[in-house]
Amino acid sequence: MTSLRLYNTLTRHLDEFVPGEPGKVKMYTCGPTVYARAHIGNFRTFMFSDLLRRYLAYKGYDVFWVMNITDIDDKTIKGAHAEGIPLRDYTSRYAEAFFNDCKTLNITPADLYPRATEHIEDMVHLVEELKTKGIAYEAEGSYYYKIGAFPAYGKFARLNMKEMMVGERVASDEYEKEDIRDFALWKGYEAEDGDVFWETSIGKGRPGWHIECSAMSLRYLGEDFDIHLGGVDLIFPHHQNEIAQTEGATGKRLARYWVHSEHLLIDGGKMSKSLNNFYTLDDLLEKGWKPREIRFALLAGHYRQRTNFSINSLEAVRASLARLDSCVRNQELATGSGAGQEVKDIIALRETEFQMAMDDDLNYPEALAAVFNLVRDLNKTCADGGIGPEERAIAMAALRRFDSVLGFLFSDEMETCVVCDDIEINSLVRQRDEARAAKNWAEADRIRDSLAEQGIVLEDRPGGMTVWRRK
Ligand code: AMP
Ligand code: ZN
């Protein structure tokens, strides 16, 4: 198998992926801010982290994946206060919804979902460390990161620091900062925070957003871990600041590969509530779209290109999935005499194409093309009578391997049809095919009716092939 190459934001190059510890991968994804229902754009980003995780597992790596839950920031506090409920009750509602949506979309769970509010001590410790090193300072109860004390600041996000208005304090409403570019690590308590505060060794207040991820990734993945992921909008300031904090405090690199995915567009434009083109998963489910159709649509395209989503694209998805489903069912029906080596060769060729595409910076569109080509090849071999029970087993195993990465070939609705090796039904379907070939319509109809009584629906395909599914 070739080795995986990833576009690394740190180097702005396609870098060969070599984990810190052979066979193991430690990865971190900036998780959702739980102040509202996540939208499908957010899910494309999380689905991409999962696609990478799934592919690494397919390649045999033992992956440890951490995704934080941002349950404290301006928006969560505002939301909880507006409803007059405790912050924890407010954020738990949206965290639950997030986990449910992930499950519905077949996003495999991360190994850990640390919540920011449960790691305040780690954050305080990091701020103290930065203060000791002269990289953080206190002003009116808040703590700020002193950008001028970290020479590498701006390198990651390719910022031109000279152009970043040094010293223009008057333009900012945060007069207490020494430099407008400095950012908050810890926010001293203000009345509008109400009951949301922590009494700590650096005073009463709450953490800034960036310090949350530095503290939680350090705790669970240590220094210099393998892969850090997020949407492109997080490169600056969030990830630049995470790097400044962690590397300022530890003197070690935060992570070795930084992978950022592009945004999802809706009907060619940015998603926005005012344009009413802002979909949550529920919005699409209510319109009658199935989870696997939505998953298929959200995975489409290369992760480094903006991808457009529209209801029309879901229509096309239905047709594509029907092609995949028919292949899976045809294998179920396979009754040919077999051409074992030929089927093995076809699968090996398509699987190599799939791996080469995925190894090339997760070129998903090309990898998917290899899967569709395999489906076409298998359907043809099946129609030519080249697939018997042994070949069927080989083909199904290959499709399952692909599905460990794709997650939409075998859905729950499909499972009943695929998994049961229902020889009796297969045999009845075949008898009906024979009756039709002999123009014995009465017998063909009798068999169809008896199958219908058992909840089996038949679909006649061109060329005399029939596939079946359970209602
Ligand atoms: P948030 O909950 O706002 O912190 O965002 C969670 C993740 O969703 C971040 O990694 C964002 O970069 C990502 N994100 C936000 N908007 C979009 C979008 N339109 N398409 C894809 N990802 C997005
Ligand atoms: Zn983060």
Coordinates of C-alpha atoms and ligand atoms in Angstrom, one line a residue:
M1 CA 0.0 0.0 0.0
T2 CA 1.3 3.5 -0.8
S3 CA 1.7 6.0 2.0
L4 CA -0.7 8.7 2.9
R5 CA 0.1 12.3 2.0
L6 CA -1.8 15.2 3.6
Y7 CA -1.8 18.9 2.8
N8 CA -0.3 20.3 5.9
T9 CA -1.2 23.9 6.7
L10 CA 1.9 24.1 8.8
T11 CA 4.2 23.6 5.8
R12 CA 1.8 24.5 3.0
H13 CA 2.9 21.3 1.4
L14 CA 1.7 17.8 0.7
D15 CA 3.6 16.0 3.4
E16 CA 3.9 12.2 3.8
F17 CA 2.1 11.2 6.9
V18 CA 4.4 9.5 9.5
P19 CA 2.9 9.1 12.9
G20 CA 5.0 10.0 16.0
E21 CA 4.6 6.4 17.3
P22 CA 4.6 3.6 14.6
G23 CA 1.1 2.3 14.0
K24 CA -0.7 4.8 16.3
V25 CA -2.3 8.2 15.4
K26 CA -3.3 10.8 17.9
M27 CA -5.7 13.4 16.5
Y28 CA -7.7 16.4 17.7
T29 CA -10.7 18.2 16.2
C30 CA -12.0 21.5 17.4
G31 CA -15.5 20.5 18.3
P32 CA -18.9 22.3 18.3
T33 CA -19.8 25.4 20.3
V34 CA -23.0 24.1 21.9
Y35 CA -25.1 27.2 21.9
A36 CA -27.5 26.2 19.1
R37 CA -28.2 23.3 16.7
A38 CA -25.2 22.6 14.5
H39 CA -25.8 23.2 10.8
I40 CA -25.0 20.9 7.9
G41 CA -21.8 22.9 7.2
N42 CA -20.5 22.1 10.7
F43 CA -21.3 18.4 10.0
R44 CA -19.4 18.4 6.8
T45 CA -16.4 19.5 8.8
F46 CA -16.9 16.9 11.5
M47 CA -17.6 14.2 8.9
F48 CA -14.3 15.0 7.2
S49 CA -12.4 14.4 10.5
D50 CA -14.3 11.1 10.7
L51 CA -13.5 10.2 7.1
L52 CA -9.8 10.7 7.9
R53 CA -10.2 8.7 11.1
R54 CA -12.0 5.9 9.2
Y55 CA -9.3 5.8 6.4
L56 CA -6.5 5.7 8.9
A57 CA -8.2 2.8 10.6
Y58 CA -8.7 1.1 7.2
K59 CA -4.9 1.5 6.7
G60 CA -4.4 -0.4 9.9
Y61 CA -3.6 2.5 12.3
D62 CA -4.8 2.5 15.9
V63 CA -6.4 5.9 16.1
F64 CA -7.1 7.9 19.2
W65 CA -9.4 10.8 18.4
V66 CA -10.3 13.7 20.7
M67 CA -13.0 16.3 19.9
N68 CA -13.7 19.0 22.5
I69 CA -17.0 20.5 23.3
T70 CA -16.9 24.3 23.7
D71 CA -19.5 24.8 26.4
I72 CA -18.3 28.2 27.6
D73 CA -18.0 31.3 25.5
D74 CA -20.0 34.5 25.0
K75 CA -22.7 32.8 22.9
T76 CA -23.4 30.0 25.4
I77 CA -23.6 32.5 28.3
K78 CA -25.9 34.8 26.4
G79 CA -28.2 31.9 25.4
A80 CA -28.4 30.5 29.0
H81 CA -29.1 34.0 30.4
A82 CA -31.8 34.7 27.8
E83 CA -33.6 31.5 28.9
G84 CA -32.8 32.0 32.6
I85 CA -31.4 28.5 33.0
P86 CA -28.0 27.3 34.3
L87 CA -25.3 27.2 31.6
R88 CA -24.9 23.5 32.0
D89 CA -28.6 22.8 31.3
Y90 CA -28.4 25.0 28.3
T91 CA -25.3 23.5 26.7
S92 CA -26.2 19.9 27.6
R93 CA -29.3 20.3 25.4
Y94 CA -27.2 21.2 22.4
A95 CA -24.5 18.7 23.2
E96 CA -27.1 15.9 23.3
A97 CA -28.5 17.1 20.0
F98 CA -25.0 17.1 18.5
F99 CA -24.3 13.5 19.6
N100 CA -27.7 12.4 18.2
D101 CA -27.1 14.1 14.9
C102 CA -23.6 12.5 14.6
K103 CA -25.2 9.1 15.2
T104 CA -27.9 9.7 12.6
L105 CA -25.2 10.7 10.1
N106 CA -23.1 7.6 10.9
I107 CA -20.2 9.7 12.1
T108 CA -18.2 7.3 14.3
P109 CA -17.8 8.6 17.9
A110 CA -14.5 10.2 19.0
D111 CA -12.7 8.4 21.8
L112 CA -13.2 11.4 24.1
Y113 CA -15.4 14.5 24.1
P114 CA -13.8 16.7 26.8
R115 CA -15.9 19.7 27.9
A116 CA -14.2 23.0 28.4
T117 CA -16.0 23.7 31.7
E118 CA -14.5 20.5 33.2
H119 CA -10.9 21.6 32.4
I120 CA -10.7 25.0 34.0
E121 CA -7.8 24.1 36.2
D122 CA -5.7 22.9 33.3
M123 CA -6.4 26.3 31.6
V124 CA -5.5 28.2 34.7
H125 CA -2.3 26.3 34.9
L126 CA -1.4 27.1 31.3
V127 CA -2.0 30.8 31.9
E128 CA 0.2 30.8 35.0
E129 CA 2.9 29.0 33.0
L130 CA 2.7 31.7 30.3
K131 CA 2.8 34.5 32.9
T132 CA 5.9 33.0 34.5
K133 CA 7.6 32.9 31.1
G134 CA 6.7 36.6 30.5
I135 CA 4.4 35.8 27.7
A136 CA 1.1 36.6 29.5
Y137 CA 0.2 39.7 31.6
E138 CA -2.6 40.6 33.9
A139 CA -4.7 43.8 33.4
E140 CA -7.8 44.6 35.4
G141 CA -8.4 41.0 36.4
S142 CA -8.1 39.6 32.9
Y143 CA -5.0 37.9 31.4
Y144 CA -3.7 38.6 27.9
Y145 CA -1.2 36.8 25.6
K146 CA 1.7 39.1 24.8
I147 CA 2.2 38.6 21.1
G148 CA 5.4 40.6 21.0
A149 CA 7.0 38.0 23.4
F150 CA 6.5 35.1 21.0
P151 CA 8.6 35.8 17.9
A152 CA 7.0 33.0 15.8
Y153 CA 3.5 34.6 16.2
G154 CA 1.9 34.8 12.8
K155 CA 4.1 32.3 11.0
F156 CA 1.5 29.6 11.0
A157 CA -1.3 31.8 9.6
R158 CA 1.2 33.5 7.3
L159 CA 0.4 36.9 8.8
N160 CA 2.3 40.1 8.0
M161 CA 2.8 41.2 11.5
K162 CA 4.1 44.6 10.6
E163 CA 0.8 45.4 8.9
M164 CA -1.1 44.4 12.0
M165 CA -1.5 47.9 13.4
V166 CA 0.9 47.8 16.3
G167 CA 0.0 49.8 19.3
E168 CA -3.3 51.2 17.9
R169 CA -4.9 50.8 21.3
V170 CA -7.4 53.7 20.9
A171 CA -9.2 51.9 18.1
S172 CA -10.0 49.1 20.4
D173 CA -12.5 49.1 23.2
E174 CA -10.2 46.8 25.2
Y175 CA -8.1 49.7 26.6
E176 CA -6.5 47.5 29.1
K177 CA -4.4 45.5 26.5
E178 CA -0.8 46.6 26.0
D179 CA -1.1 46.0 22.3
I180 CA -4.2 45.7 20.2
R181 CA -3.0 42.4 18.8
D182 CA -2.8 40.7 22.2
F183 CA -5.7 38.4 22.9
A184 CA -7.5 37.3 26.0
L185 CA -6.5 34.1 27.8
W186 CA -8.7 34.7 30.8
K187 CA -11.6 37.1 31.2
G188 CA -11.9 38.7 34.6
Y189 CA -15.5 38.6 36.0
E190 CA -18.0 41.1 34.8
A191 CA -21.5 41.6 36.1
E192 CA -23.0 40.5 32.7
D193 CA -21.6 37.0 33.2
G194 CA -24.0 36.5 36.1
D195 CA -23.5 33.2 37.8
V196 CA -21.0 32.0 35.2
F197 CA -17.6 32.2 36.8
W198 CA -14.8 30.2 38.5
E199 CA -12.8 31.3 41.6
T200 CA -9.3 30.3 40.7
S201 CA -5.7 31.1 41.7
I202 CA -5.6 33.7 38.9
G203 CA -8.8 35.3 40.1
K204 CA -12.5 35.1 39.4
G205 CA -13.6 34.8 35.8
R206 CA -13.8 32.5 32.9
P207 CA -11.4 31.2 30.1
G208 CA -11.0 32.6 26.6
W209 CA -11.9 30.3 23.8
H210 CA -8.4 29.6 22.4
I211 CA -6.9 28.5 25.8
E212 CA -9.6 25.8 26.0
C213 CA -8.3 23.8 23.1
S214 CA -4.6 24.2 24.1
A215 CA -5.4 22.9 27.6
M216 CA -7.5 19.9 26.5
S217 CA -5.3 18.8 23.6
L218 CA -2.3 18.9 26.0
R219 CA -4.1 16.9 28.6
Y220 CA -5.3 14.1 26.4
L221 CA -2.7 14.0 23.5
G222 CA 0.4 15.6 25.0
E223 CA 2.9 17.7 23.2
D224 CA 3.7 17.3 19.5
F225 CA 0.8 15.0 18.7
D226 CA 0.0 13.9 15.1
I227 CA -3.0 15.6 13.5
H228 CA -5.0 18.7 14.4
L229 CA -8.2 19.4 12.4
G230 CA -10.8 22.0 11.8
G231 CA -12.5 24.2 9.3
V232 CA -10.5 26.8 7.3
D233 CA -11.9 29.7 9.3
L234 CA -10.1 28.4 12.3
I235 CA -6.6 28.9 10.9
F236 CA -6.7 32.5 12.2
P237 CA -7.0 33.5 14.9
H238 CA -8.0 30.2 16.7
H239 CA -5.3 27.8 15.6
Q240 CA -2.6 30.5 15.4
N241 CA -3.4 31.3 19.0
E242 CA -3.5 27.7 20.1
I243 CA 0.0 27.3 18.7
A244 CA 1.3 30.5 20.4
Q245 CA -0.2 29.4 23.8
T246 CA 0.9 25.7 23.8
E247 CA 4.3 26.3 22.2
G248 CA 4.9 29.4 24.3
A249 CA 4.2 27.4 27.5
T250 CA 5.9 24.1 26.6
G251 CA 8.6 25.1 24.2
K252 CA 7.5 22.1 22.1
R253 CA 5.5 21.8 18.9
L254 CA 1.8 21.5 19.4
A255 CA 1.0 19.1 16.5
R256 CA 2.8 18.0 13.4
Y257 CA 0.1 18.0 10.7
W258 CA -2.7 20.6 10.6
V259 CA -5.5 19.7 8.2
H260 CA -8.2 22.2 7.3
S261 CA -11.4 21.6 5.4
E262 CA -13.1 24.2 3.2
H263 CA -16.6 25.4 3.8
L264 CA -19.9 24.1 2.6
L265 CA -21.9 26.6 0.5
I266 CA -25.6 26.5 0.1
D267 CA -27.1 27.2 -3.4
G268 CA -23.7 28.7 -4.3
G269 CA -23.5 31.1 -1.5
K270 CA -22.6 31.4 2.2
M271 CA -25.1 29.9 4.6
S272 CA -27.0 32.6 6.4
K273 CA -30.1 32.8 8.6
S274 CA -31.3 36.0 6.9
L275 CA -31.3 34.3 3.5
N276 CA -33.2 31.4 5.0
N277 CA -30.8 28.8 3.5
F278 CA -29.5 27.6 6.8
Y279 CA -30.2 23.8 7.2
T280 CA -29.9 21.7 10.3
L281 CA -30.1 17.9 10.0
D282 CA -33.7 18.0 11.3
D283 CA -34.7 20.4 8.5
L284 CA -33.6 17.9 5.9
L285 CA -35.0 14.9 7.7
E286 CA -38.4 16.7 7.9
K287 CA -38.3 17.2 4.2
G288 CA -38.1 13.4 3.8
W289 CA -34.5 13.0 3.0
K290 CA -32.9 9.9 4.5
P291 CA -29.8 10.1 6.7
R292 CA -27.6 8.1 4.3
E293 CA -28.7 10.4 1.4
I294 CA -27.6 13.4 3.5
R295 CA -24.4 11.8 4.5
F296 CA -23.6 11.0 0.8
A297 CA -24.3 14.6 -0.2
L298 CA -22.3 16.1 2.6
L299 CA -19.2 14.0 1.9
A300 CA -19.2 14.9 -1.8
G301 CA -16.2 16.8 -3.3
H302 CA -12.7 17.3 -2.2
Y303 CA -12.2 18.5 1.3
R304 CA -10.0 21.4 0.2
Q305 CA -12.5 22.7 -2.2
R306 CA -15.7 24.6 -1.3
T307 CA -18.6 22.3 -2.0
N308 CA -22.0 23.4 -2.9
F309 CA -25.1 21.9 -1.3
S310 CA -28.6 22.2 -2.7
I311 CA -31.8 20.2 -2.6
N312 CA -31.3 19.4 -6.2
S313 CA -28.0 17.7 -5.3
L314 CA -29.9 15.4 -3.0
E315 CA -32.1 14.3 -5.9
A316 CA -29.0 13.2 -7.8
V317 CA -27.8 11.4 -4.6
R318 CA -30.9 9.2 -4.6
A319 CA -30.1 7.9 -8.1
S320 CA -26.4 7.3 -7.2
L321 CA -27.4 5.3 -4.1
A322 CA -29.9 3.3 -6.0
R323 CA -27.1 2.1 -8.3
L324 CA -25.0 1.1 -5.3
D325 CA -27.9 -0.7 -3.7
S326 CA -28.7 -2.6 -6.8
C327 CA -25.2 -3.9 -6.9
V328 CA -25.4 -5.1 -3.3
R329 CA -28.6 -6.8 -4.1
N330 CA -27.3 -8.4 -7.2
Q331 CA -24.5 -10.0 -5.3
E332 CA -27.2 -11.3 -3.0
L333 CA -28.9 -12.9 -6.0
A334 CA -25.7 -14.2 -7.5
T335 CA -26.2 -17.6 -9.0
G336 CA -23.7 -17.8 -11.7
S337 CA -21.1 -20.6 -12.2
G338 CA -18.3 -18.4 -10.9
A339 CA -15.1 -16.8 -12.3
G340 CA -13.2 -16.6 -9.1
Q341 CA -9.9 -15.3 -10.3
E342 CA -11.5 -12.7 -12.5
V343 CA -13.6 -11.2 -9.7
K344 CA -10.6 -11.1 -7.4
D345 CA -8.6 -9.3 -10.1
I346 CA -11.3 -6.7 -10.6
I347 CA -11.6 -6.1 -6.9
A348 CA -7.8 -5.8 -6.5
L349 CA -7.6 -3.3 -9.3
R350 CA -10.4 -1.1 -8.0
E351 CA -9.2 -1.3 -4.4
T352 CA -5.7 -0.1 -5.5
E353 CA -7.3 2.8 -7.3
F354 CA -9.4 3.6 -4.2
Q355 CA -6.3 3.5 -1.9
M356 CA -4.1 5.6 -4.3
A357 CA -6.8 8.3 -4.5
M358 CA -7.3 8.4 -0.7
D359 CA -3.6 8.4 -0.1
D360 CA -3.3 11.4 -2.3
D361 CA -4.5 13.9 0.2
L362 CA -7.9 12.1 0.6
N363 CA -9.0 12.6 -3.0
Y364 CA -12.5 11.4 -2.1
P365 CA -14.1 12.1 -5.6
E366 CA -11.6 9.8 -7.3
A367 CA -11.9 7.2 -4.6
L368 CA -15.7 7.2 -5.0
A369 CA -15.2 6.9 -8.8
A370 CA -13.2 3.7 -8.1
V371 CA -16.2 2.3 -6.0
F372 CA -18.7 3.1 -8.8
N373 CA -16.4 1.5 -11.3
L374 CA -16.3 -1.6 -9.2
V375 CA -20.1 -1.6 -8.9
R376 CA -20.3 -1.4 -12.7
D377 CA -17.8 -4.2 -13.1
L378 CA -19.5 -6.5 -10.6
N379 CA -23.0 -5.9 -12.1
K380 CA -21.7 -6.8 -15.5
T381 CA -19.9 -9.9 -14.2
C382 CA -23.1 -10.9 -12.3
A383 CA -25.2 -10.4 -15.4
D384 CA -22.8 -12.5 -17.4
G385 CA -23.2 -15.3 -14.8
G386 CA -19.7 -14.9 -13.5
I387 CA -20.7 -14.6 -9.8
G388 CA -21.4 -17.7 -7.8
P389 CA -21.5 -18.1 -4.0
E390 CA -17.7 -17.9 -3.6
E391 CA -17.3 -14.8 -5.7
R392 CA -20.3 -13.2 -4.0
A393 CA -18.6 -13.6 -0.6
I394 CA -15.4 -12.0 -2.0
A395 CA -17.3 -9.1 -3.5
M396 CA -19.4 -8.5 -0.4
A397 CA -16.2 -8.5 1.8
A398 CA -14.7 -5.9 -0.6
L399 CA -17.8 -3.7 -0.4
R400 CA -17.8 -3.9 3.3
R401 CA -14.1 -2.8 3.4
F402 CA -15.0 0.2 1.3
D403 CA -17.9 0.9 3.5
S404 CA -15.7 1.0 6.6
V405 CA -14.5 4.3 5.1
L406 CA -17.6 5.5 3.3
G407 CA -20.3 4.6 5.8
F408 CA -23.3 4.7 3.4
L409 CA -23.1 1.5 1.3
F410 CA -24.8 -0.7 4.0
S411 CA -27.4 1.2 5.9
D412 CA -29.9 -0.2 8.4
E413 CA -32.6 -0.4 5.8
M414 CA -30.2 -2.3 3.5
E415 CA -28.9 -4.6 6.3
T416 CA -32.0 -6.8 6.4
C417 CA -31.6 -7.5 2.7
V418 CA -27.9 -8.0 2.6
V419 CA -27.0 -9.9 5.7
C420 CA -29.6 -12.6 5.5
D421 CA -28.5 -15.3 3.2
D422 CA -32.0 -16.1 2.3
I423 CA -31.5 -19.1 0.0
E424 CA -35.3 -19.8 0.0
I425 CA -36.2 -16.3 -1.3
N426 CA -33.3 -16.4 -3.8
S427 CA -34.5 -19.7 -5.1
L428 CA -38.1 -18.5 -5.5
V429 CA -36.9 -15.4 -7.3
R430 CA -34.9 -17.6 -9.6
Q431 CA -37.9 -19.9 -10.3
R432 CA -39.9 -16.8 -11.2
D433 CA -37.2 -15.6 -13.6
E434 CA -37.2 -19.0 -15.2
A435 CA -41.0 -18.9 -15.5
R436 CA -40.9 -15.5 -17.1
A437 CA -38.2 -16.7 -19.5
A438 CA -40.5 -19.6 -20.5
K439 CA -43.4 -17.0 -20.8
N440 CA -45.2 -18.9 -18.0
W441 CA -46.8 -15.6 -16.7
A442 CA -49.3 -17.3 -14.4
E443 CA -46.5 -19.1 -12.5
A444 CA -44.4 -15.9 -12.4
D445 CA -47.3 -14.0 -11.0
R446 CA -48.1 -16.7 -8.4
I447 CA -44.5 -16.6 -7.1
R448 CA -44.5 -12.8 -7.1
D449 CA -47.7 -12.8 -5.0
S450 CA -46.4 -15.3 -2.5
L451 CA -43.2 -13.3 -2.1
A452 CA -45.3 -10.1 -1.6
E453 CA -47.1 -11.9 1.2
Q454 CA -43.7 -12.3 2.9
G455 CA -43.0 -8.6 2.5
I456 CA -40.6 -9.0 -0.4
V457 CA -40.7 -6.5 -3.2
L458 CA -39.2 -7.4 -6.6
E459 CA -37.6 -5.1 -9.1
D460 CA -37.2 -6.3 -12.7
R461 CA -34.1 -5.0 -14.4
P462 CA -33.3 -4.9 -18.1
G463 CA -31.8 -8.2 -19.3
G464 CA -34.1 -10.4 -17.2
M465 CA -32.3 -9.8 -13.9
T466 CA -34.6 -9.4 -10.9
V467 CA -33.5 -7.9 -7.6
W468 CA -35.4 -8.0 -4.3
R469 CA -35.7 -6.1 -1.1
R470 CA -37.8 -6.2 2.0
K471 CA -40.5 -3.7 2.4
Ligands
AMP1 P1 -18.5 26.1 15.7 O1 -19.5 25.3 16.4 O2 -19.0 27.4 15.3 O3 -17.2 26.3 16.6 O4 -18.0 25.4 14.4 C1 -17.6 24.1 14.3 C2 -16.9 23.7 13.0 O5 -17.7 24.0 11.9 C3 -15.6 24.6 12.9 O6 -14.5 23.7 12.5 C4 -15.9 25.5 11.7 O7 -14.7 25.7 10.9 C5 -16.9 24.6 10.9 N1 -17.8 25.4 10.0 C6 -18.4 26.5 10.2 N2 -19.2 26.9 9.1 C7 -19.0 26.0 8.2 C8 -19.4 25.7 6.8 N3 -20.3 26.6 6.2 N4 -19.0 24.6 6.2 C9 -18.2 23.8 6.8 N5 -17.7 23.9 8.0 C10 -18.1 25.0 8.7
ZN2 ZN -10.0 24.6 19.0

